mmCIF file of C-alpha atoms in Angstrom:
data_model
loop_
_atom_site.group_PDB
_atom_site.id
_atom_site.type_symbol
_atom_site.label_atom_id
_atom_site.label_comp_id
_atom_site.label_asym_id
_atom_site.label_seq_id
_atom_site.Cartn_x
_atom_site.Cartn_y
_atom_site.Cartn_z
ATOM 1 C CA MET A 1 80.896 64.543 84.828
ATOM 2 C CA LEU A 2 81.754 67.951 83.444
ATOM 3 C CA ALA A 3 80.434 71.316 84.672
ATOM 4 C CA VAL A 4 80.305 74.060 82.024
ATOM 5 C CA ALA A 5 79.704 77.747 82.761
ATOM 6 C CA GLN A 6 77.582 79.030 79.907
ATOM 7 C CA ARG A 7 76.037 82.439 79.294
ATOM 8 C CA GLN A 8 73.031 82.140 81.616
ATOM 9 C CA TRP A 9 73.410 79.044 83.808
ATOM 10 C CA VAL A 10 75.728 76.168 84.666
ATOM 11 C CA TYR A 11 75.174 72.876 82.831
ATOM 12 C CA ILE A 12 76.347 69.372 83.788
ATOM 13 C CA TYR A 13 77.375 66.906 81.055
ATOM 14 C CA ASP A 14 78.508 63.285 81.172
ATOM 15 C CA ASN A 15 81.552 61.814 79.424
ATOM 16 C CA GLU A 16 79.545 61.341 76.210
ATOM 17 C CA GLY A 17 78.439 64.978 76.027
ATOM 18 C CA ILE A 18 74.834 64.370 77.111
ATOM 19 C CA GLU A 19 73.294 67.120 79.216
ATOM 20 C CA LEU A 20 72.328 65.834 82.666
ATOM 21 C CA HIS A 21 71.454 68.902 84.727
ATOM 22 C CA CYS A 22 70.864 72.613 84.396
ATOM 23 C CA LEU A 23 71.838 74.445 87.604
ATOM 24 C CA LYS A 24 69.653 77.542 87.563
ATOM 25 C CA ALA A 25 70.776 78.398 91.100
ATOM 26 C CA LEU A 26 74.145 79.417 89.568
ATOM 27 C CA ASP A 27 73.267 82.191 87.120
ATOM 28 C CA SER A 28 75.570 84.380 84.990
ATOM 29 C CA PRO A 29 78.644 82.221 85.792
ATOM 30 C CA LEU A 30 82.180 83.330 85.015
ATOM 31 C CA GLN A 31 84.483 80.935 86.912
ATOM 32 C CA LEU A 32 84.002 77.441 88.365
ATOM 33 C CA GLN A 33 86.102 75.570 90.932
ATOM 34 C CA PHE A 34 85.459 72.039 92.232
ATOM 35 C CA LEU A 35 86.520 71.203 95.804
ATOM 36 C CA PRO A 36 87.162 67.426 95.637
ATOM 37 C CA HIS A 37 87.379 66.716 99.369
ATOM 38 C CA HIS A 38 84.104 68.541 100.122
ATOM 39 C CA PHE A 39 82.199 67.775 96.871
ATOM 40 C CA LEU A 40 81.459 71.482 96.473
ATOM 41 C CA LEU A 41 81.187 73.425 93.224
ATOM 42 C CA ALA A 42 82.171 77.075 93.731
ATOM 43 C CA CYS A 43 80.900 79.608 91.199
ATOM 44 C CA SER A 44 81.575 83.318 90.732
ATOM 45 C CA ASN A 45 79.286 85.353 88.476
ATOM 46 C CA ALA A 46 79.188 88.683 86.685
ATOM 47 C CA LYS A 47 77.079 90.287 89.436
ATOM 48 C CA GLY A 48 79.724 89.866 92.144
ATOM 49 C CA TYR A 49 77.973 86.862 93.740
ATOM 50 C CA LEU A 50 79.927 83.855 95.060
ATOM 51 C CA SER A 51 78.115 80.531 95.539
ATOM 52 C CA TRP A 52 78.867 77.003 96.755
ATOM 53 C CA LEU A 53 76.780 74.017 95.632
ATOM 54 C CA ASP A 54 77.037 70.498 97.074
ATOM 55 C CA VAL A 55 77.097 68.209 94.033
ATOM 56 C CA SER A 56 76.531 65.055 96.120
ATOM 57 C CA ILE A 57 73.032 66.172 97.183
ATOM 58 C CA GLY A 58 72.368 68.905 94.600
ATOM 59 C CA GLU A 59 71.732 71.675 97.122
ATOM 60 C CA LYS A 60 73.199 75.150 97.474
ATOM 61 C CA VAL A 61 75.006 75.398 100.816
ATOM 62 C CA ALA A 62 76.095 79.060 100.775
ATOM 63 C CA GLY A 63 76.088 82.207 98.668
ATOM 64 C CA PHE A 64 77.331 85.722 99.403
ATOM 65 C CA GLN A 65 77.389 89.067 97.635
ATOM 66 C CA THR A 66 81.005 90.272 97.607
ATOM 67 C CA HIS A 67 80.160 93.895 96.620
ATOM 68 C CA ARG A 68 83.360 94.013 94.544
ATOM 69 C CA GLY A 69 82.023 93.975 91.019
ATOM 70 C CA ARG A 70 82.604 91.395 88.321
ATOM 71 C CA LEU A 71 84.463 88.286 89.554
ATOM 72 C CA ASN A 72 86.708 87.278 86.661
ATOM 73 C CA MET A 73 89.504 85.675 88.709
ATOM 74 C CA MET A 74 88.887 82.801 91.110
ATOM 75 C CA VAL A 75 91.159 79.977 92.276
ATOM 76 C CA GLN A 76 91.023 77.554 95.161
ATOM 77 C CA ASN A 77 93.627 76.767 97.761
ATOM 78 C CA PRO A 78 94.192 72.980 97.567
ATOM 79 C CA GLY A 79 95.462 72.969 101.158
ATOM 80 C CA ASN A 80 92.375 74.321 102.947
ATOM 81 C CA ALA A 81 89.692 74.720 100.203
ATOM 82 C CA ILE A 82 89.564 78.507 100.647
ATOM 83 C CA ILE A 83 88.464 80.490 97.568
ATOM 84 C CA HIS A 84 90.795 83.290 96.398
ATOM 85 C CA LEU A 85 89.288 86.144 94.386
ATOM 86 C CA GLY A 86 91.182 88.828 92.468
ATOM 87 C CA HIS A 87 89.568 92.251 92.021
ATOM 88 C CA SER A 88 89.962 95.261 89.757
ATOM 89 C CA ARG A 89 91.128 97.501 92.620
ATOM 90 C CA GLY A 90 94.268 95.443 93.204
ATOM 91 C CA SER A 91 93.055 93.449 96.204
ATOM 92 C CA VAL A 92 92.839 89.700 96.760
ATOM 93 C CA THR A 93 90.172 88.338 99.118
ATOM 94 C CA LEU A 94 89.876 84.912 100.736
ATOM 95 C CA TRP A 95 86.390 83.436 101.208
ATOM 96 C CA SER A 96 84.844 80.534 103.102
ATOM 97 C CA PRO A 97 81.225 79.246 102.823
ATOM 98 C CA ASN A 98 80.842 79.709 106.589
ATOM 99 C CA VAL A 99 81.475 83.480 106.795
ATOM 100 C CA LYS A 100 79.655 86.241 104.920
ATOM 101 C CA GLU A 101 82.676 88.553 104.953
ATOM 102 C CA PRO A 102 86.136 87.874 103.483
ATOM 103 C CA LEU A 103 88.445 86.094 105.906
ATOM 104 C CA VAL A 104 91.502 87.993 104.633
ATOM 105 C CA GLU A 105 91.897 90.926 102.259
ATOM 106 C CA VAL A 106 95.343 91.710 100.840
ATOM 107 C CA LEU A 107 96.269 94.738 98.736
ATOM 108 C CA ALA A 108 98.425 92.876 96.222
ATOM 109 C CA HIS A 109 98.941 95.540 93.547
ATOM 110 C CA GLN A 110 98.392 99.236 92.995
ATOM 111 C CA THR A 111 96.643 98.355 89.737
ATOM 112 C CA ALA A 112 94.052 95.733 88.797
ATOM 113 C CA VAL A 113 94.862 92.091 89.490
ATOM 114 C CA ARG A 114 95.113 90.195 86.201
ATOM 115 C CA SER A 115 95.703 86.634 87.446
ATOM 116 C CA LEU A 116 96.577 84.603 90.534
ATOM 117 C CA CYS A 117 97.402 81.013 91.429
ATOM 118 C CA VAL A 118 98.203 78.911 94.521
ATOM 119 C CA ASP A 119 100.740 76.079 94.706
ATOM 120 C CA LYS A 120 99.740 72.525 95.637
ATOM 121 C CA THR A 121 100.839 72.880 99.290
ATOM 122 C CA GLY A 122 98.554 75.875 99.800
ATOM 123 C CA ARG A 123 101.351 77.938 101.366
ATOM 124 C CA TYR A 124 102.329 80.227 98.489
ATOM 125 C CA MET A 125 100.355 82.422 96.122
ATOM 126 C CA ALA A 126 101.427 84.227 92.967
ATOM 127 C CA THR A 127 99.642 87.350 91.739
ATOM 128 C CA SER A 128 100.117 89.499 88.648
ATOM 129 C CA GLY A 129 98.842 92.979 87.904
ATOM 130 C CA ALA A 130 98.581 95.475 85.122
ATOM 131 C CA ASP A 131 101.803 97.057 86.455
ATOM 132 C CA ARG A 132 103.773 94.146 84.827
ATOM 133 C CA LYS A 133 104.786 92.771 88.238
ATOM 134 C CA VAL A 134 104.513 89.196 89.523
ATOM 135 C CA LYS A 135 104.517 88.859 93.314
ATOM 136 C CA ILE A 136 105.060 85.729 95.396
ATOM 137 C CA TRP A 137 103.133 85.697 98.697
ATOM 138 C CA ASP A 138 103.560 83.592 101.821
ATOM 139 C CA LEU A 139 100.018 82.646 102.879
ATOM 140 C CA ARG A 140 101.168 81.730 106.390
ATOM 141 C CA LYS A 141 102.131 85.352 107.114
ATOM 142 C CA TYR A 142 100.331 87.104 104.219
ATOM 143 C CA ARG A 143 103.603 88.788 103.333
ATOM 144 C CA CYS A 144 105.167 89.389 99.928
ATOM 145 C CA LEU A 145 108.393 87.377 99.657
ATOM 146 C CA HIS A 146 109.685 88.941 96.450
ATOM 147 C CA GLU A 147 108.577 90.292 93.103
ATOM 148 C CA PHE A 148 109.892 90.434 89.553
ATOM 149 C CA LYS A 149 108.908 92.138 86.333
ATOM 150 C CA VAL A 150 107.655 90.534 83.136
ATOM 151 C CA PRO A 151 107.220 92.033 79.630
ATOM 152 C CA ALA A 152 103.465 92.486 80.196
ATOM 153 C CA GLY A 153 100.835 91.635 82.799
ATOM 154 C CA PRO A 154 100.237 87.841 82.637
ATOM 155 C CA GLY A 155 96.618 86.979 81.937
ATOM 156 C CA SER A 156 96.985 83.449 83.335
ATOM 157 C CA MET A 157 99.425 81.689 85.686
ATOM 158 C CA HIS A 158 99.754 78.209 87.139
ATOM 159 C CA PHE A 159 102.116 76.348 89.494
ATOM 160 C CA SER A 160 103.352 72.865 88.646
ATOM 161 C CA SER A 161 103.667 70.116 91.265
ATOM 162 C CA GLN A 162 107.444 70.766 91.345
ATOM 163 C CA GLY A 163 107.134 74.536 91.828
ATOM 164 C CA LEU A 164 107.556 75.777 88.256
ATOM 165 C CA LEU A 165 105.496 78.857 87.412
ATOM 166 C CA ALA A 166 103.961 79.232 83.944
ATOM 167 C CA ALA A 167 102.666 82.633 82.819
ATOM 168 C CA GLY A 168 100.807 83.589 79.683
ATOM 169 C CA VAL A 169 102.092 86.999 78.547
ATOM 170 C CA GLY A 170 100.425 88.210 75.383
ATOM 171 C CA ASN A 171 101.279 85.724 72.615
ATOM 172 C CA SER A 172 104.093 84.129 74.653
ATOM 173 C CA VAL A 173 104.276 81.503 77.375
ATOM 174 C CA LEU A 174 107.034 81.988 79.974
ATOM 175 C CA VAL A 175 108.035 79.288 82.467
ATOM 176 C CA TYR A 176 110.040 80.319 85.543
ATOM 177 C CA LYS A 177 111.976 78.063 87.883
ATOM 178 C CA ASP A 178 112.584 78.353 91.662
ATOM 179 C CA THR A 179 110.239 81.326 92.005
ATOM 180 C CA LEU A 180 109.382 80.330 95.583
ATOM 181 C CA VAL A 181 113.034 80.609 96.638
ATOM 182 C CA LYS A 182 114.293 83.705 94.851
ATOM 183 C CA PRO A 183 113.170 86.145 92.139
ATOM 184 C CA PRO A 184 114.170 84.739 88.722
ATOM 185 C CA THR A 185 116.451 86.767 86.479
ATOM 186 C CA GLN A 186 115.351 85.062 83.266
ATOM 187 C CA ALA A 187 112.762 82.552 82.075
ATOM 188 C CA TYR A 188 113.483 78.827 82.292
ATOM 189 C CA MET A 189 111.630 78.195 79.005
ATOM 190 C CA SER A 190 109.618 80.332 76.594
ATOM 191 C CA HIS A 191 107.263 79.632 73.703
ATOM 192 C CA VAL A 192 105.349 81.732 71.186
ATOM 193 C CA ALA A 193 101.732 80.573 70.988
ATOM 194 C CA LEU A 194 99.380 80.603 68.016
ATOM 195 C CA GLY A 195 97.532 83.645 69.347
ATOM 196 C CA PRO A 196 96.854 85.615 72.545
ATOM 197 C CA VAL A 197 97.150 83.212 75.480
ATOM 198 C CA ARG A 198 93.944 82.771 77.481
ATOM 199 C CA LYS A 199 94.808 79.941 79.877
ATOM 200 C CA VAL A 200 97.845 77.911 80.950
ATOM 201 C CA GLN A 201 97.748 74.835 83.183
ATOM 202 C CA PHE A 202 100.124 71.995 84.004
ATOM 203 C CA CYS A 203 99.029 68.389 83.656
ATOM 204 C CA PRO A 204 99.354 66.572 87.020
ATOM 205 C CA TYR A 205 102.098 63.917 87.296
ATOM 206 C CA GLU A 206 103.388 64.714 83.786
ATOM 207 C CA ASP A 207 105.866 67.176 82.246
ATOM 208 C CA ILE A 208 103.173 68.684 80.039
ATOM 209 C CA LEU A 209 101.825 72.240 79.968
ATOM 210 C CA GLY A 210 98.498 72.920 78.295
ATOM 211 C CA VAL A 211 98.149 76.299 76.578
ATOM 212 C CA GLY A 212 94.805 77.615 75.388
ATOM 213 C CA SER A 213 94.841 80.595 73.031
ATOM 214 C CA SER A 214 92.319 82.445 70.937
ATOM 215 C CA LEU A 215 93.337 80.345 67.906
ATOM 216 C CA GLY A 216 93.510 76.862 69.445
ATOM 217 C CA PHE A 217 95.149 74.586 71.992
ATOM 218 C CA GLU A 218 98.774 73.518 72.363
ATOM 219 C CA SER A 219 100.584 71.107 74.676
ATOM 220 C CA LEU A 220 104.202 71.864 75.595
ATOM 221 C CA LEU A 221 106.822 69.537 77.061
ATOM 222 C CA ILE A 222 108.384 71.126 80.167
ATOM 223 C CA PRO A 223 111.132 68.941 81.691
ATOM 224 C CA GLY A 224 110.990 68.655 85.483
ATOM 225 C CA ALA A 225 107.443 69.971 85.862
ATOM 226 C CA GLY A 226 105.645 66.775 86.921
ATOM 227 C CA GLU A 227 105.825 64.844 90.182
ATOM 228 C CA PRO A 228 107.767 61.615 89.484
ATOM 229 C CA ASN A 229 106.792 59.865 92.734
ATOM 230 C CA PHE A 230 103.044 59.683 93.343
ATOM 231 C CA ASP A 231 100.962 58.025 96.071
ATOM 232 C CA SER A 232 98.609 55.556 94.394
ATOM 233 C CA MET A 233 96.386 55.471 97.500
ATOM 234 C CA GLU A 234 95.717 59.193 97.096
ATOM 235 C CA ALA A 235 95.722 59.669 93.320
ATOM 236 C CA ASN A 236 96.572 56.963 90.832
ATOM 237 C CA PRO A 237 97.091 58.261 87.257
ATOM 238 C CA PHE A 238 97.104 54.675 85.927
ATOM 239 C CA GLN A 239 93.845 53.501 87.510
ATOM 240 C CA ASN A 240 91.320 51.531 85.480
ATOM 241 C CA LYS A 241 87.542 51.968 85.336
ATOM 242 C CA LYS A 242 86.810 49.727 88.332
ATOM 243 C CA GLN A 243 89.430 51.430 90.487
ATOM 244 C CA ARG A 244 88.039 54.838 89.539
ATOM 245 C CA GLN A 245 84.521 53.808 90.568
ATOM 246 C CA THR A 246 85.824 52.451 93.880
ATOM 247 C CA MET A 247 87.745 55.670 94.479
ATOM 248 C CA GLU A 248 84.633 57.788 93.827
ATOM 249 C CA VAL A 249 82.618 55.813 96.370
ATOM 250 C CA LYS A 250 85.420 56.052 98.932
ATOM 251 C CA GLN A 251 85.746 59.814 98.425
ATOM 252 C CA LEU A 252 82.001 60.237 98.876
ATOM 253 C CA LEU A 253 82.107 58.297 102.142
ATOM 254 C CA ASP A 254 85.067 60.392 103.332
ATOM 255 C CA LYS A 255 83.469 63.707 102.347
ATOM 256 C CA ILE A 256 84.401 66.566 104.683
ATOM 257 C CA PRO A 257 81.483 68.828 105.745
ATOM 258 C CA HIS A 258 81.676 72.371 104.427
ATOM 259 C CA HIS A 259 81.511 73.913 107.918
ATOM 260 C CA LEU A 260 85.011 72.522 108.591
ATOM 261 C CA ILE A 261 86.618 74.767 105.937
ATOM 262 C CA THR A 262 89.029 77.092 107.782
ATOM 263 C CA LEU A 263 92.190 79.038 107.040
ATOM 264 C CA GLU A 264 94.310 76.624 109.097
ATOM 265 C CA HIS A 265 94.050 73.278 107.348
ATOM 266 C CA GLU A 266 95.766 71.553 110.286
ATOM 267 C CA SER A 267 93.045 72.629 112.746
ATOM 268 C CA ILE A 268 90.786 69.735 111.715
ATOM 269 C CA LYS A 269 93.201 67.324 113.430
ATOM 270 C CA LYS A 270 93.398 69.289 116.687
ATOM 271 C CA VAL A 271 91.260 69.383 119.833
ATOM 272 C CA ARG A 272 90.923 72.664 121.660
ATOM 273 C CA PRO A 273 92.104 72.468 125.316
ATOM 274 C CA GLU A 274 88.985 74.216 126.616
ATOM 275 C CA ASP A 275 86.762 71.631 124.918
ATOM 276 C CA ALA A 276 88.721 68.814 126.541
ATOM 277 C CA VAL A 277 88.296 70.419 129.986
ATOM 278 C CA ILE A 278 84.527 70.867 129.476
ATOM 279 C CA GLU A 279 84.154 67.292 128.317
ATOM 280 C CA GLU A 280 86.047 66.055 131.389
ATOM 281 C CA LYS A 281 83.798 68.084 133.704
ATOM 282 C CA ASN A 282 80.602 66.839 132.069
ATOM 283 C CA ARG A 283 81.703 63.217 132.160
ATOM 284 C CA ILE A 284 79.492 61.057 134.449
ATOM 285 C CA PRO A 285 81.439 59.066 137.074
ATOM 286 C CA LYS A 286 81.383 55.297 136.671
ATOM 287 C CA LYS A 287 80.302 54.876 140.316
ATOM 288 C CA TRP A 288 77.208 57.024 139.727
ATOM 289 C CA LEU A 289 76.395 55.052 136.583
ATOM 290 C CA LYS A 290 76.520 51.762 138.485
ATOM 291 C CA MET A 291 74.165 53.131 141.158
ATOM 292 C CA HIS A 292 71.491 54.548 138.860
ATOM 293 C CA TYR A 293 71.655 52.517 135.656
ATOM 294 C CA LYS A 294 71.321 48.810 135.108
ATOM 295 C CA PRO A 295 73.474 47.164 132.453
ATOM 296 C CA SER A 296 71.664 46.525 129.167
ATOM 297 C CA LYS A 297 70.767 42.899 128.345
ATOM 298 C CA SER A 298 70.360 41.553 124.866
ATOM 299 C CA SER A 299 67.703 38.853 125.424
ATOM 300 C CA MET A 300 64.035 39.687 124.778
ATOM 301 C CA GLU A 301 62.981 38.174 128.093
ATOM 302 C CA SER A 302 65.180 40.525 130.120
ATOM 303 C CA LYS A 303 63.943 43.511 128.099
ATOM 304 C CA ARG A 304 60.310 42.628 128.809
ATOM 305 C CA ARG A 305 61.134 42.144 132.490
ATOM 306 C CA TRP A 306 62.667 45.601 132.729
ATOM 307 C CA GLU A 307 59.711 47.125 130.862
ATOM 308 C CA LEU A 308 57.265 45.433 133.255
ATOM 309 C CA ARG A 309 59.224 46.628 136.275
ATOM 310 C CA GLY A 310 59.168 50.176 134.968
ATOM 311 C CA LYS A 311 55.424 49.983 134.334
ATOM 312 C CA LEU A 312 54.722 48.640 137.840
ATOM 313 C CA ALA A 313 56.928 51.312 139.394
ATOM 314 C CA LYS A 314 55.041 54.006 137.481
ATOM 315 C CA GLU A 315 51.647 52.642 138.608
ATOM 316 C CA LYS A 316 52.848 52.465 142.212
ATOM 317 C CA LYS A 317 53.995 56.071 142.014
ATOM 318 C CA GLU A 318 50.582 57.164 140.675
ATOM 319 C CA ARG A 319 48.722 55.265 143.432
ATOM 320 C CA THR A 320 50.938 56.829 146.082
ATOM 321 C CA LYS A 321 50.288 60.274 144.641
ATOM 322 C CA LYS A 322 46.507 59.731 144.670
ATOM 323 C CA TYR A 323 46.644 58.424 148.258
ATOM 324 C CA GLU A 324 48.586 61.473 149.409
ATOM 325 C CA GLU A 325 46.098 63.808 147.696
ATOM 326 C CA ALA A 326 43.127 61.980 149.278
ATOM 327 C CA LYS A 327 44.796 62.129 152.664
ATOM 328 C CA LYS A 328 45.259 65.895 152.412
ATOM 329 C CA ASN A 329 41.694 66.540 151.104
ATOM 330 C CA PRO A 330 39.421 63.809 152.594
ATOM 331 C CA ALA A 331 35.930 63.450 151.088
ATOM 332 C CA PRO A 332 32.807 63.821 153.397
ATOM 333 C CA TYR A 333 31.600 60.567 154.988
ATOM 334 C CA ASP A 334 28.710 58.873 153.203
ATOM 335 C CA PRO A 335 27.174 55.835 154.993
ATOM 336 C CA LEU A 336 25.569 54.543 151.744
ATOM 337 C CA ALA A 337 28.797 54.773 149.711
ATOM 338 C CA ARG A 338 29.514 51.060 150.106
ATOM 339 C CA PHE A 339 26.117 50.149 148.545
ATOM 340 C CA LYS A 340 26.740 52.280 145.444
ATOM 341 C CA PHE A 341 28.070 50.813 142.202
ATOM 342 C CA GLY A 342 31.833 51.081 142.044
ATOM 343 C CA GLY A 343 32.064 52.154 145.686
#
């Protein structure tokens, strides 16, 4: 299915172009991001509102007002599913559906942020501003590694799976190599597009760069951009229709709840020491279990026997309670009580 951000709402279409849904909960959309491991559709709108919608059940799970104006720039971190937003005051904020405030706010540029992107490992981020600077950030320390100047502020950037950085600068497309290691002195490849570049994005597992401009679409061949060795158990670019359907069902069964989205993507595999200590303290000893609980039996006869024993024990307890109450508060003697009905 395909989600399209139109003027008023978000619409869902199938592969034949037939409209399936109209998501009125996501109004005035500007940017859309799909989180594949959580089945969440993140949407930023013109009113500064950020929303998350669970596409597997069709319900909105979270939505916050950022109070930072129009949200034109939004990307996701593929490592931890955190949403990165770029703002007109030069700051970049990181958002999670579990917290109403930004998790991290970084002053990236002295001018407005024009574009940003995150590499596939989720450890590095590239930002560009109106000051014609491109900065590479280490998301583990939130520190700028280095920066370099370009002819103009890139309106769109994207990392390839091999670390190449493509930037759309005016009518040109510039591709830089080894930007995560050192600031480049010159572009690896350059191309003049048909018109002003609106969007650039690498095709996964292929040496192809897609360029969308105001006058059309172009595909460029960039040697060394794609990942040559892929894991077919994770993503198979040569899968057929049956394999794709099986993969969709498996991904839905392995869906990660949205409340597990955190900055540290490795924390989902860890157990806090204090939780382990509490669990050990609350654990019931086996000796106590043997004394107070009988082992469960699978046959219907044993189940009925245990139910009957419990019922008899309850009745005996009630009779004992009534006898104790009668013993404490004896009734006055009536010599004709034995001749009365029910006496």
